[in-house]
Short mmCIF file of C-alpha atoms and ligand atoms in Angstrom, two decimals:
data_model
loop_
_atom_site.label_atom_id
_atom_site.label_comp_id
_atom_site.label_asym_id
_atom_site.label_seq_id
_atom_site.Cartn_x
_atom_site.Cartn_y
_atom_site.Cartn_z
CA UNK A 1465 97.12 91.92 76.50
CA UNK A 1466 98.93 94.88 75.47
CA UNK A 1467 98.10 96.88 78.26
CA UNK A 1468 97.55 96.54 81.69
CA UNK A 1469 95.08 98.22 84.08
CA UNK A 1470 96.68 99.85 87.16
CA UNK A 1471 95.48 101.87 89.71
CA UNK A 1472 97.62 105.06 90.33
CA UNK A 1473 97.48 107.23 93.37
CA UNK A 1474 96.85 110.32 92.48
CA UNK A 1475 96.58 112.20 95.73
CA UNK A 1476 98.56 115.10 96.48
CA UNK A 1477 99.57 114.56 92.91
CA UNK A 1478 99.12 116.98 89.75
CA UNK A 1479 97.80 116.14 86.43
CA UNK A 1480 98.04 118.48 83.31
CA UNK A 1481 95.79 118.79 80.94
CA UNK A 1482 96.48 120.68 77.78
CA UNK A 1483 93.39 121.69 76.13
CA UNK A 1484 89.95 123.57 77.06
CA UNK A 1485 87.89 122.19 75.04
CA UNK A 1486 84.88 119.16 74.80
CA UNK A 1487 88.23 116.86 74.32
CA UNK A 1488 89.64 117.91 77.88
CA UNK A 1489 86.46 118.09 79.09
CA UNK A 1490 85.64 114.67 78.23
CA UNK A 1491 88.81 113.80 79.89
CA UNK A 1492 87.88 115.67 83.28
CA UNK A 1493 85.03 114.27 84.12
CA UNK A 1494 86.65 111.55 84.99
CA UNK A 1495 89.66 113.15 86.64
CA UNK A 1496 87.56 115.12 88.56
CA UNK A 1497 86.72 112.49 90.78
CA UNK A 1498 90.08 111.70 91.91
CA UNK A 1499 91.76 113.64 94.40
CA UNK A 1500 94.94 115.11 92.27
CA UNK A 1501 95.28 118.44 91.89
CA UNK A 1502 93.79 119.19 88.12
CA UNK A 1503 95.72 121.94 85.81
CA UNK A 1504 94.12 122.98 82.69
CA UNK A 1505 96.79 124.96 80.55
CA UNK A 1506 94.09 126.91 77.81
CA UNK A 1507 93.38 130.23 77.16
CA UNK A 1508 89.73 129.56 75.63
CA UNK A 1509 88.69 127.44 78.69
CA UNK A 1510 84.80 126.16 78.38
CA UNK A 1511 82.25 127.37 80.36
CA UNK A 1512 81.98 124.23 81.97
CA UNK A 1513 86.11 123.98 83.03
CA UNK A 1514 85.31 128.05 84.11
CA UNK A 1515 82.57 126.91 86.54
CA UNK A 1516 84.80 123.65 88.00
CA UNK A 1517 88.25 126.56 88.61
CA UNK A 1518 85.07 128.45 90.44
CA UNK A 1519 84.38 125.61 92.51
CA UNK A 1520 87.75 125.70 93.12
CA UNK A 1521 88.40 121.77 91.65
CA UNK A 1522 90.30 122.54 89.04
CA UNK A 1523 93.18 125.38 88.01
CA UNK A 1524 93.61 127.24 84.71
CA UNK A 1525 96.44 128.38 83.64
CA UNK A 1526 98.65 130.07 80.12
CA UNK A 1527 101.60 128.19 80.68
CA UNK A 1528 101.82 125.01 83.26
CA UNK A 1529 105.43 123.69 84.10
CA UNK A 1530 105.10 119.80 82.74
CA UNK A 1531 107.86 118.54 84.85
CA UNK A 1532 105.66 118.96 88.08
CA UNK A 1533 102.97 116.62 86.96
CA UNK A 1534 102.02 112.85 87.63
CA UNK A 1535 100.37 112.23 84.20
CA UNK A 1536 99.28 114.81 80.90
CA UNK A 1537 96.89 114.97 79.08
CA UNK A 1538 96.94 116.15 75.42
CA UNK A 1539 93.44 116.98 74.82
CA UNK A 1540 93.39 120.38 72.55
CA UNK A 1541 90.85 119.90 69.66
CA UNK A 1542 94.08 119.82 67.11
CA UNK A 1543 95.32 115.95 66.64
CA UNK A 1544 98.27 117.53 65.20
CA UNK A 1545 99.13 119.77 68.94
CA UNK A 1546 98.09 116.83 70.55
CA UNK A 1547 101.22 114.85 68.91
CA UNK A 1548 103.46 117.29 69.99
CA UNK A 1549 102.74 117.83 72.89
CA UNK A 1550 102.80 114.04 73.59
CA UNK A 1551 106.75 114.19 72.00
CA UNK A 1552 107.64 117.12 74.90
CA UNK A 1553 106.22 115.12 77.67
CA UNK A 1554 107.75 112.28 76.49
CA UNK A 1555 110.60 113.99 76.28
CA UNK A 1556 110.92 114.58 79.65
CA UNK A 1557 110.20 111.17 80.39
CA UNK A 1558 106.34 111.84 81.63
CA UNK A 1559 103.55 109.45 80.39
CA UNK A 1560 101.26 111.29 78.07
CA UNK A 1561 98.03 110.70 76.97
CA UNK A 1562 96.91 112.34 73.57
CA UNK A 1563 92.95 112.33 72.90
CA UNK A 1564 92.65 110.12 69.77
CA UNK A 1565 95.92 109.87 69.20
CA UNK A 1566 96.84 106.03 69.76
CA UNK A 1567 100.52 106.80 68.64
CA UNK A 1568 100.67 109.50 71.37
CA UNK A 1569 99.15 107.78 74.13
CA UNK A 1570 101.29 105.67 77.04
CA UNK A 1571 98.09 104.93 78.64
CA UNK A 1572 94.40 105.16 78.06
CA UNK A 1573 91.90 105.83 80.45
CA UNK A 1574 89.14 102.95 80.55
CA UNK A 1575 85.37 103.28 80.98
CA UNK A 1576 84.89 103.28 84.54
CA UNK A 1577 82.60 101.73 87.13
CA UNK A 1578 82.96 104.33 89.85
CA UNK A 1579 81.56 103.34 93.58
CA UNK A 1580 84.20 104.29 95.11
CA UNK A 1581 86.81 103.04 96.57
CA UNK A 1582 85.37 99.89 94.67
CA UNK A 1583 85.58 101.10 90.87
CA UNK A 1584 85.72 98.45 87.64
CA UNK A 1585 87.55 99.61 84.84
CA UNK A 1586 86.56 98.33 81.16
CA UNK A 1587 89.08 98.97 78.49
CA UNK A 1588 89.12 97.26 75.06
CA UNK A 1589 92.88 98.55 74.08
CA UNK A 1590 90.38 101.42 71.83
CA UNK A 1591 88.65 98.33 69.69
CA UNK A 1592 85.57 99.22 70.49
CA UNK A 1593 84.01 102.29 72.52
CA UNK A 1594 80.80 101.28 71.81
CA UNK A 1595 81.46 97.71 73.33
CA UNK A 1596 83.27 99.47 76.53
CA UNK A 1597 79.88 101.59 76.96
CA UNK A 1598 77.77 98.55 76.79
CA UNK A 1599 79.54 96.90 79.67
CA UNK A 1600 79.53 99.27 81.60
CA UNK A 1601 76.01 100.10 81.23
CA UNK A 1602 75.30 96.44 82.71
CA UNK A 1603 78.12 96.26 85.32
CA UNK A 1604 76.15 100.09 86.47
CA UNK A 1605 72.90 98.15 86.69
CA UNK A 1606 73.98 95.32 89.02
CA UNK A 1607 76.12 96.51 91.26
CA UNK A 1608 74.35 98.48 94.23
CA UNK A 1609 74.79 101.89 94.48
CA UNK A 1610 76.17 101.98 97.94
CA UNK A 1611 79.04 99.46 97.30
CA UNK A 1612 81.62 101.95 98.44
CA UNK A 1613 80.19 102.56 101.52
CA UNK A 1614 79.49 98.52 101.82
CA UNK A 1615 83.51 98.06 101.08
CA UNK A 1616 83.90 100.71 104.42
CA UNK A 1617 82.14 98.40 106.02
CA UNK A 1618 84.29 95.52 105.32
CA UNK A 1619 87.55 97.22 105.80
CA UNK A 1620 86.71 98.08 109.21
CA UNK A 1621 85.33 94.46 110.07
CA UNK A 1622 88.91 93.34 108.21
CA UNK A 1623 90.90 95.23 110.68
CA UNK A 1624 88.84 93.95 113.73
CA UNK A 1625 89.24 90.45 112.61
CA UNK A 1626 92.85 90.99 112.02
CA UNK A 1627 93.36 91.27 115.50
CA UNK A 1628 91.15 88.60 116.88
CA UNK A 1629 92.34 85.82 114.40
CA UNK A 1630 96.46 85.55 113.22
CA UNK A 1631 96.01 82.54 110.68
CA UNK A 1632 95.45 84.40 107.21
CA UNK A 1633 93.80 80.97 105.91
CA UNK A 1634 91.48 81.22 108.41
CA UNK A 1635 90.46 84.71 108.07
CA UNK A 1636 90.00 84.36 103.89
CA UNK A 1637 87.75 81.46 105.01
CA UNK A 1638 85.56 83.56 107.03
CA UNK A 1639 85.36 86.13 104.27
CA UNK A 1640 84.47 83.67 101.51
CA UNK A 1641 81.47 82.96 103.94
CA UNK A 1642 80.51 86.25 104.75
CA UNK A 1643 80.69 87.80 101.32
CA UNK A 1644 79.47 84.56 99.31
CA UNK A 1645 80.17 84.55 95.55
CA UNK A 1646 79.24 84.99 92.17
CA UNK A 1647 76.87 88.34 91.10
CA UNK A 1648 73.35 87.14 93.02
CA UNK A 1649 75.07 88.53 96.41
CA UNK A 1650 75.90 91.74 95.48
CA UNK A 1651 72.23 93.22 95.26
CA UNK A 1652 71.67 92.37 99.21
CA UNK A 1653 75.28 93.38 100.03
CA UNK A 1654 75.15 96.35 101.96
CA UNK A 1655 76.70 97.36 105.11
CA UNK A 1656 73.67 95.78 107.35
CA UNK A 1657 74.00 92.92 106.19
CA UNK A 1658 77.57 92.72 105.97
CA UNK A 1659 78.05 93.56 109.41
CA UNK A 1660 75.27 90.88 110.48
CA UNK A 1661 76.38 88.31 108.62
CA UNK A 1662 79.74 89.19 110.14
CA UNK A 1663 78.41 88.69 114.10
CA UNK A 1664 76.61 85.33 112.62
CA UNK A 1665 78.98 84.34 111.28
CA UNK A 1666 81.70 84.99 114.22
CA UNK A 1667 79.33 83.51 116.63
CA UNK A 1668 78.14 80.61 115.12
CA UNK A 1669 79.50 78.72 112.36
CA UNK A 1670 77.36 79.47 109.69
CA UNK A 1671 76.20 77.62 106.59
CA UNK A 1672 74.23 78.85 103.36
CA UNK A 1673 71.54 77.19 104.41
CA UNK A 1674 70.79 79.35 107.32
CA UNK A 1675 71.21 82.54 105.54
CA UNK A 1676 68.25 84.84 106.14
CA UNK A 1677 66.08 85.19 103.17
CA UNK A 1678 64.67 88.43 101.89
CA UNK A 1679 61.92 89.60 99.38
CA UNK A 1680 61.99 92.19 97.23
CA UNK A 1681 58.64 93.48 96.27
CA UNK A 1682 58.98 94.91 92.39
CA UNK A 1683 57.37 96.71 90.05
CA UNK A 1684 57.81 95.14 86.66
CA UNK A 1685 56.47 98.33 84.53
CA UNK A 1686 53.95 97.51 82.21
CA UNK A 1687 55.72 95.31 79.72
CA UNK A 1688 58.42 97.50 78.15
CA UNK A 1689 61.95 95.76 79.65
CA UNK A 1690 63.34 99.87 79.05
CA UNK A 1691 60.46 101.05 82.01
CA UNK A 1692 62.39 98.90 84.54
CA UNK A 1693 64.20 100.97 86.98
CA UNK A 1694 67.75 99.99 86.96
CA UNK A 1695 67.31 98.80 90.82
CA UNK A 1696 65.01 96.62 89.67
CA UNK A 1697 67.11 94.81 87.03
CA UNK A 1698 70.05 95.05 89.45
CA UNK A 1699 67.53 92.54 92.58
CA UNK A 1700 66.11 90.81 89.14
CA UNK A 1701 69.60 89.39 88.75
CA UNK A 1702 69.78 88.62 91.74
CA UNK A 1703 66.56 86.07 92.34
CA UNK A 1704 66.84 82.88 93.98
CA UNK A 1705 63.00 82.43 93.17
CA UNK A 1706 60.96 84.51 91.27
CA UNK A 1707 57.12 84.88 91.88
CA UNK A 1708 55.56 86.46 89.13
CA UNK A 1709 52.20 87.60 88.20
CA UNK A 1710 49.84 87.07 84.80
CA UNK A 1711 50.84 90.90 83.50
CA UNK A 1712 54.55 90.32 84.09
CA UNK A 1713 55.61 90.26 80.58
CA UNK A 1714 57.90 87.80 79.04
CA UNK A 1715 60.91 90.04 78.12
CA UNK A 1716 60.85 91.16 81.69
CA UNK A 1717 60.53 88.19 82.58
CA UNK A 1718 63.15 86.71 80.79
CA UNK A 1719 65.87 89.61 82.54
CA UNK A 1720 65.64 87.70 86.21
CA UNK A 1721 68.50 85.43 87.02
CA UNK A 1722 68.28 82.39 84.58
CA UNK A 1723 69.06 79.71 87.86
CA UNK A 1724 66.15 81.08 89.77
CA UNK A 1725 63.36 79.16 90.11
CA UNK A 1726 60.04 80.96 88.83
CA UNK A 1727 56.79 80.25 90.81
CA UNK A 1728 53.94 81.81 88.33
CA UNK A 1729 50.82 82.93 90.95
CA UNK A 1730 48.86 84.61 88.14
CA UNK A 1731 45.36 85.90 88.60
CA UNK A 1732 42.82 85.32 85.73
CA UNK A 1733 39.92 87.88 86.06
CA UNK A 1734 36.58 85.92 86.67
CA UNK A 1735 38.98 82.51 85.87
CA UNK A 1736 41.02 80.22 87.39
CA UNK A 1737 43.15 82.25 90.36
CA UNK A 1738 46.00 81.67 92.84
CA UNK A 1739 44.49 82.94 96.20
CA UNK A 1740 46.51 85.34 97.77
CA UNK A 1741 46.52 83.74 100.98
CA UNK A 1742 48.11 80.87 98.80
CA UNK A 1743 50.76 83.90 97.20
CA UNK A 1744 51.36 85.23 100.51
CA UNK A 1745 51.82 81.19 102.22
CA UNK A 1746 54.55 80.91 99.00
CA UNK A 1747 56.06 84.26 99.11
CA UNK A 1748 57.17 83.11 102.74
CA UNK A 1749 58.07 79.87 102.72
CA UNK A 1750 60.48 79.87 100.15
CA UNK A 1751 62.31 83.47 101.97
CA UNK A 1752 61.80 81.31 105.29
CA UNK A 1753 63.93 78.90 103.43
CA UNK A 1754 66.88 81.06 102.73
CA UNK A 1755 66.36 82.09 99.46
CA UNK A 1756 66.41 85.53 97.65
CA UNK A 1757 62.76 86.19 96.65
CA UNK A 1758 62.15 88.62 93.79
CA UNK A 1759 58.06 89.50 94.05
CA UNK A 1760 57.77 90.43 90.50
CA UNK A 1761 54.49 92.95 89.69
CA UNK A 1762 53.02 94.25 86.49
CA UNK A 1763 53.23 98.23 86.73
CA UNK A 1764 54.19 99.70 89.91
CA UNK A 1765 53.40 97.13 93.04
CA UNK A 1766 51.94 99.99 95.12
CA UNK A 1767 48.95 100.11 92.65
CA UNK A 1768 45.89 97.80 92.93
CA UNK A 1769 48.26 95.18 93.51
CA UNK A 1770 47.38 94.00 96.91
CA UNK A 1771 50.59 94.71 97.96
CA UNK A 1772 49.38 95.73 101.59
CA UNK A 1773 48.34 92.27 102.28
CA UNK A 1774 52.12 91.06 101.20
CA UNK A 1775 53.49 93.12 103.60
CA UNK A 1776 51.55 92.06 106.25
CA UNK A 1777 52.26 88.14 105.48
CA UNK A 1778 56.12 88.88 105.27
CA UNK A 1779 55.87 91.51 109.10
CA UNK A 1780 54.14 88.70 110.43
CA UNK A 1781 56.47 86.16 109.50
CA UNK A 1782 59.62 88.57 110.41
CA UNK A 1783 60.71 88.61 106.91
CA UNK A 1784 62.26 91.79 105.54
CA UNK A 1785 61.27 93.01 102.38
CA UNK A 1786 62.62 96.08 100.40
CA UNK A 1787 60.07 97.53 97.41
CA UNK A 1788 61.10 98.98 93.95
CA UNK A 1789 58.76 101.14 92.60
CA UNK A 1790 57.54 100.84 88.66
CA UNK A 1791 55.71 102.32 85.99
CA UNK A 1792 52.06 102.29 86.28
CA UNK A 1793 50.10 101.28 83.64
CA UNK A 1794 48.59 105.21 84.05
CA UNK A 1795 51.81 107.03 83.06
CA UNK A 1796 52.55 104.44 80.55
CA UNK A 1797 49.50 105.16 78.76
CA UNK A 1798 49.31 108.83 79.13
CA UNK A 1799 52.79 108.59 77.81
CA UNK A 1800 51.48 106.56 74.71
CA UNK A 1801 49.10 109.31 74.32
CA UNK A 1802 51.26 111.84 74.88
CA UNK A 1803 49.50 113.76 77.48
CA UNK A 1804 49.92 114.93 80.84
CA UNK A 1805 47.80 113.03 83.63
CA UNK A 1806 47.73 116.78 85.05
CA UNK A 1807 47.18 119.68 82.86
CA UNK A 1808 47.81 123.29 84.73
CA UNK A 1809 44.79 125.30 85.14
CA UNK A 1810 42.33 122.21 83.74
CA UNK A 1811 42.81 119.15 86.33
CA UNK A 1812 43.68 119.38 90.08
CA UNK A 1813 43.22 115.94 90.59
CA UNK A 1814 43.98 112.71 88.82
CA UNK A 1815 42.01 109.73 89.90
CA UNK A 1816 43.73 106.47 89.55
CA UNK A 1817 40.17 104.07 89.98
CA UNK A 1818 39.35 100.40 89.72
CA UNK A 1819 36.35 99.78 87.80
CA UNK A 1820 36.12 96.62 90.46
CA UNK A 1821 36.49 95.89 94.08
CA UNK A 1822 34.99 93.18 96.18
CA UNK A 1823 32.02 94.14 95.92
CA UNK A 1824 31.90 93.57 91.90
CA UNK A 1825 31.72 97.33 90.07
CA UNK A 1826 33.46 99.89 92.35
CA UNK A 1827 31.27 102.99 93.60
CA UNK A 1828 33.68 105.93 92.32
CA UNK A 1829 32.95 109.77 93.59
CA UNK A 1830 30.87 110.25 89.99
CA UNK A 1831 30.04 113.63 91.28
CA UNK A 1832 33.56 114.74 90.94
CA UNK A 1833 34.66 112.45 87.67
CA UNK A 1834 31.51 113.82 85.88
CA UNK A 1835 32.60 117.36 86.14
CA UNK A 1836 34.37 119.10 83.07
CA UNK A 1837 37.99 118.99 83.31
CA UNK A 1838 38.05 115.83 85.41
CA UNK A 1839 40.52 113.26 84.38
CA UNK A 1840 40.79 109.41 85.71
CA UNK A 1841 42.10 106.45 85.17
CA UNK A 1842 40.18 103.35 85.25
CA UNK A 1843 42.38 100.09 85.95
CA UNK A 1844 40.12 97.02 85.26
CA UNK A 1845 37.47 98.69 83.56
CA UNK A 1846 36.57 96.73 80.77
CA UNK A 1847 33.33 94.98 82.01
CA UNK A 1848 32.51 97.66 84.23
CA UNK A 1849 32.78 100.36 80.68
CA UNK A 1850 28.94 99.91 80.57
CA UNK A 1851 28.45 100.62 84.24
CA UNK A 1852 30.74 103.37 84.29
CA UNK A 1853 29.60 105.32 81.54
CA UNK A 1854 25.65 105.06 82.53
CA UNK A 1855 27.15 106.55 86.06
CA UNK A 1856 28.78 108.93 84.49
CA UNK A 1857 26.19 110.48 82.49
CA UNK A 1858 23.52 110.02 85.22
CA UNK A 1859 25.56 112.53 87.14
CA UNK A 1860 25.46 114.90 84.42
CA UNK A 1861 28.53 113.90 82.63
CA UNK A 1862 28.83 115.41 79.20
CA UNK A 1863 28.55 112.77 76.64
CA UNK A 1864 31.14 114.40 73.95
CA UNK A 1865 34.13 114.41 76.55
CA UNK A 1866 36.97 112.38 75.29
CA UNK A 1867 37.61 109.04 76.27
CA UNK A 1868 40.97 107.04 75.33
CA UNK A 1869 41.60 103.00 76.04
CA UNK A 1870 44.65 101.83 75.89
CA UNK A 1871 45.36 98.15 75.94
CA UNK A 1872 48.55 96.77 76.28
CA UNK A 1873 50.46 100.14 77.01
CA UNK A 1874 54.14 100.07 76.22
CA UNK A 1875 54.07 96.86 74.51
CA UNK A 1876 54.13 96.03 70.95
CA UNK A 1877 50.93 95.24 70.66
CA UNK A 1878 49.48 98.15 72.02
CA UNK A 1879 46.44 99.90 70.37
CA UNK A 1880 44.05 103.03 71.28
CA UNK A 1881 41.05 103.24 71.32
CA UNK A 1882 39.32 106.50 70.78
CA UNK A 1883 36.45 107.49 71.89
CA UNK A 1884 33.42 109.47 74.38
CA UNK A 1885 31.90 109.37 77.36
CA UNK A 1886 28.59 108.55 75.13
CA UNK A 1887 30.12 106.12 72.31
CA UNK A 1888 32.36 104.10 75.15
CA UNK A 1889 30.45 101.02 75.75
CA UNK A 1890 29.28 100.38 71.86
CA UNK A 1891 32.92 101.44 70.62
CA UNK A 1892 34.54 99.18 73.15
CA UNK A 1893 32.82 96.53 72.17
CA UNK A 1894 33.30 96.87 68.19
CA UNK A 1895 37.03 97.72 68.90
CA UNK A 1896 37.49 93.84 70.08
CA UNK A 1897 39.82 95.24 72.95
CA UNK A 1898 40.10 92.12 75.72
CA UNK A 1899 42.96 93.51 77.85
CA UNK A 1900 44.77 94.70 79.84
CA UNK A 1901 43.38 98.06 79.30
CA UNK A 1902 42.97 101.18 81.06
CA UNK A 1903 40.05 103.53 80.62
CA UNK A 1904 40.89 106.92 80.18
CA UNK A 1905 38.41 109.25 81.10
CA UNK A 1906 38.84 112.95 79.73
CA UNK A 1907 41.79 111.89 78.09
CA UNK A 1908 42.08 112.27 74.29
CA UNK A 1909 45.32 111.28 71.76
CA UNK A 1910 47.79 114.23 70.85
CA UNK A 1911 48.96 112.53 67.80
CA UNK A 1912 49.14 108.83 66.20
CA UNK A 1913 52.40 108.12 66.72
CA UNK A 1914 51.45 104.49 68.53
CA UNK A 1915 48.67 102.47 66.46
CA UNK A 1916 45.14 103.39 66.75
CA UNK A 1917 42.25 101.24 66.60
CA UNK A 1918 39.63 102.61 64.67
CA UNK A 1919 36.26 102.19 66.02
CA UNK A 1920 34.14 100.45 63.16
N1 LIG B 2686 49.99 97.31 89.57
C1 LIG B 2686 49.53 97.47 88.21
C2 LIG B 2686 48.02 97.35 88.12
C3 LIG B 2686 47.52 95.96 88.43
S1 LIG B 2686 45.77 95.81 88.25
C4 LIG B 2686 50.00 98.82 87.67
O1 LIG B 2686 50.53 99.63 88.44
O2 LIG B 2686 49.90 99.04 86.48
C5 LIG B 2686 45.62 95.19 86.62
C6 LIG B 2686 45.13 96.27 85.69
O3 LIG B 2686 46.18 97.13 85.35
C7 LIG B 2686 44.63 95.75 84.36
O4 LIG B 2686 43.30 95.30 84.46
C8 LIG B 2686 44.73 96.99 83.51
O5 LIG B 2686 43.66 97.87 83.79
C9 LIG B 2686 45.98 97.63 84.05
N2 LIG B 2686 47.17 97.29 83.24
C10 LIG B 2686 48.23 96.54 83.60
N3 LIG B 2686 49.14 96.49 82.62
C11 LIG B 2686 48.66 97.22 81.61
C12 LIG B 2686 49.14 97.57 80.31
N4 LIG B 2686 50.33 97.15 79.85
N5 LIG B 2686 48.36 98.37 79.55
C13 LIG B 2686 47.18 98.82 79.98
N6 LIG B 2686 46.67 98.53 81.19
C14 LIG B 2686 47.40 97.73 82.00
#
């Protein structure tokens, strides 16, 4: 290890930087988040550096006197100023830091985590950027964003137990405890829980095993891993047990914690099905049990997902629950074909339907969808196509408006069918699309950038 990461103070303390350009910039935007006082020495500041000395963060000046400074910066756009000015800082004994200059840098500043006052810092002594960017992409994703207020938290506990409890062993004991280890914890880690694991755990001695469990209800996207929010991943990681759903696809799948166990509850349409009194008895049992429970659905769990009847199992268990939205399979597919659900001055509304409820084929408002300009989306409307498009029409739909289908949205596999209101149920049927599907009514392709299927 040639060099090694320390934190400096920098309040009440000045930094120089020498240059007014993207190169200082790039160097501010980290700076700015400390609390030293920031001099830019530039004539030709950029309009971004102009707006941060309006904000008053940051000071520009012609000449800046070095010797007053904590750290400098050399970040003009000329390698060749940035040397020298690295030889008259070091010259008066200051560490320097020269933007791509390894032979004029003391120090380099790593790729930061920043949750302040927790922050991680990635360096990789300038082998790799790119590798330093990757890290901290995933170290962003799993730790909570709230962290720094969570460390608050802990500080003030710290200086409460400090008090009550002289033996130091003791007290990193009780810690351990509290804050577990290893990555899984950090998702549930906020200052709640902190401070009620800290009364538990100060009141009674307590063991893993009597943790509180928790579910988090999430939305899985449509298949894509990239349509996962990144507080999705971050609880994904996280799992003790993962119940999962038939549309939950594999490569999301395959992102939840490796050690959790995975309880599949998928529902086959007109086949085989967990009941979801049977989801709802599992869903609790194992969070009754102490575990972490990641409720993993396709799309966005809010969506003809049943998710109302989850939340009533887990309130009338007393088991707290958290949900993370998703993609639905609508915007996925209107993304594939590259329109707008809502179109100014065309579409008010945008129906999100189920071509089935309990009752077998759902009753939609056909008045409304069989007006020009209306737009829906169908969720499980394959078998009802026939259905739907005989309502349609009966209400005086217009046979030539534009119908897309798009199975499998966001995955590889996905293909479009495109078609009418009139040619829907013969066109479906020749296209060989089984699902999952949405039926896009009003909704034609912009362009064929994803794969079409050709009706034969
Ligand atoms: N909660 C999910 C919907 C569950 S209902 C969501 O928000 O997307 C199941 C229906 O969703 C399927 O019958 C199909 O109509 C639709 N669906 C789910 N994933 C899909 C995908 N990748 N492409 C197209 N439709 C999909």
């Amino acid at each position: 290890m040639r060099y090694l990461p320390i934190h400096i103070d920098l309040q009440n303390k000045t930094v120089i930087i020498v240059g007014g350009g993207p190169a200082a910039e790039a160097k501010l935007r980290t700076l700015i988040k400390t609390d030293a006082r920031l001099v830019i020495m530039s004539d030709t500041p950029s309009a971004e550096i102009l707006r941060w000395a309006d904000e008053g963060r940051v000071e520009i000046t012609d000449e800046a006197a070095f010797e007053t400074a904590t750290l400098i910066y050399a970040a003009t756009e000329s390698p060749a100023d940035n040397l020298n000015i690295a030889e008259k800082a070091r010259a008066l004994g200051l560490p320097v830091n020269a933007a791509d200059q390894p032979a004029g840098c003391d120090f380099i500043t790593p790729a930061l985590v920043d949750r302040s006052p927790v922050t991680v810092s990635i360096g990789t002594e300038g082998t790799s950027p790119g590798l330093a960017r990757a890290l901290k992409s995933d170290i962003e994703s799993r730790l909570p964003s709230d962290l720094g207020q969570t460390a608050q938290t802990i500080k003030g506990l710290r200086d409460t137990l400090k008090l009550e409890e002289p033996d130091i062993a003791k007290r990193q004991a009780f810690w351990a405890q509290v804050l577990g280890s290893g990555l899984g914890d950090y998702a549930n880690l906020d200052s709640e829980v902190i401070n009620a694991r800290y009364n538990a755990a100060r009141h009674t001695a307590i063991t893993s095993d009597d943790r509180a469990g928790y579910v988090h209800i999430v939305g899985a996207g449509p298949g894509d891993p990239d349509l996962l929010t990144v507080g999705a991943l971050r609880v994904m990681h996280s799992a003790d047990v993962v119940i999962y759903d038939r549309l939950v696809s594999e490569e999301v799948l395959s992102l939840c914690r490796r050690e959790a166990d995975y309880i599949y509850v998928g529902k086959i349409p007109g086949g085989v099905s967990t009941r979801q009194e049977e989801i709802n008895r599992i869903m609790v049992e194992t969070a009754q049990n102490g575990a972490t429970v990641v409720r993993l659905k396709s799309g966005d769990p809010l969506v003809f997902g049943r998710a109302e009847e989850e939340f009533a199992a887990l309130d009338a268990a007393g088991i707290d629950f958290t949900i993370h939205p998703g993609i639905t399979a609508a915007t996925a597919a209107a993304a594939s074909l590259r329109h707008s659900l809502t179109v100014r001055g065309e579409n008010t509304a945008a129906t999100l339907a189920t071509g089935h409820d309990e009752n077998g084929f759902a009753e939609l408002d056909w008045t409304a969808l069989a007006k020009p300009n209306a737009r829906a989306t169908i969720y499980m409307g394959l078998r009802a196509a026939r259905f739907i498009q005989g309502r349609l029409l009966l209400h005086g739909a217009n046979s030539a408006t534009p119908v897309s289908v798009v199975e499998n949205a966001s995955r590889a596999n996905e293909t479009i069918l495109s078609t009418t209101i009139g040619a829907l149920s013969d066109d479906l049927i020749s296209s060989g699309i089984k699902g999952p599907a949405v039926v896009m009514i009003g909704y034609d392709v912009r362009s064929v950038r994803a794969k079409m299927k050709a009706a034969s």
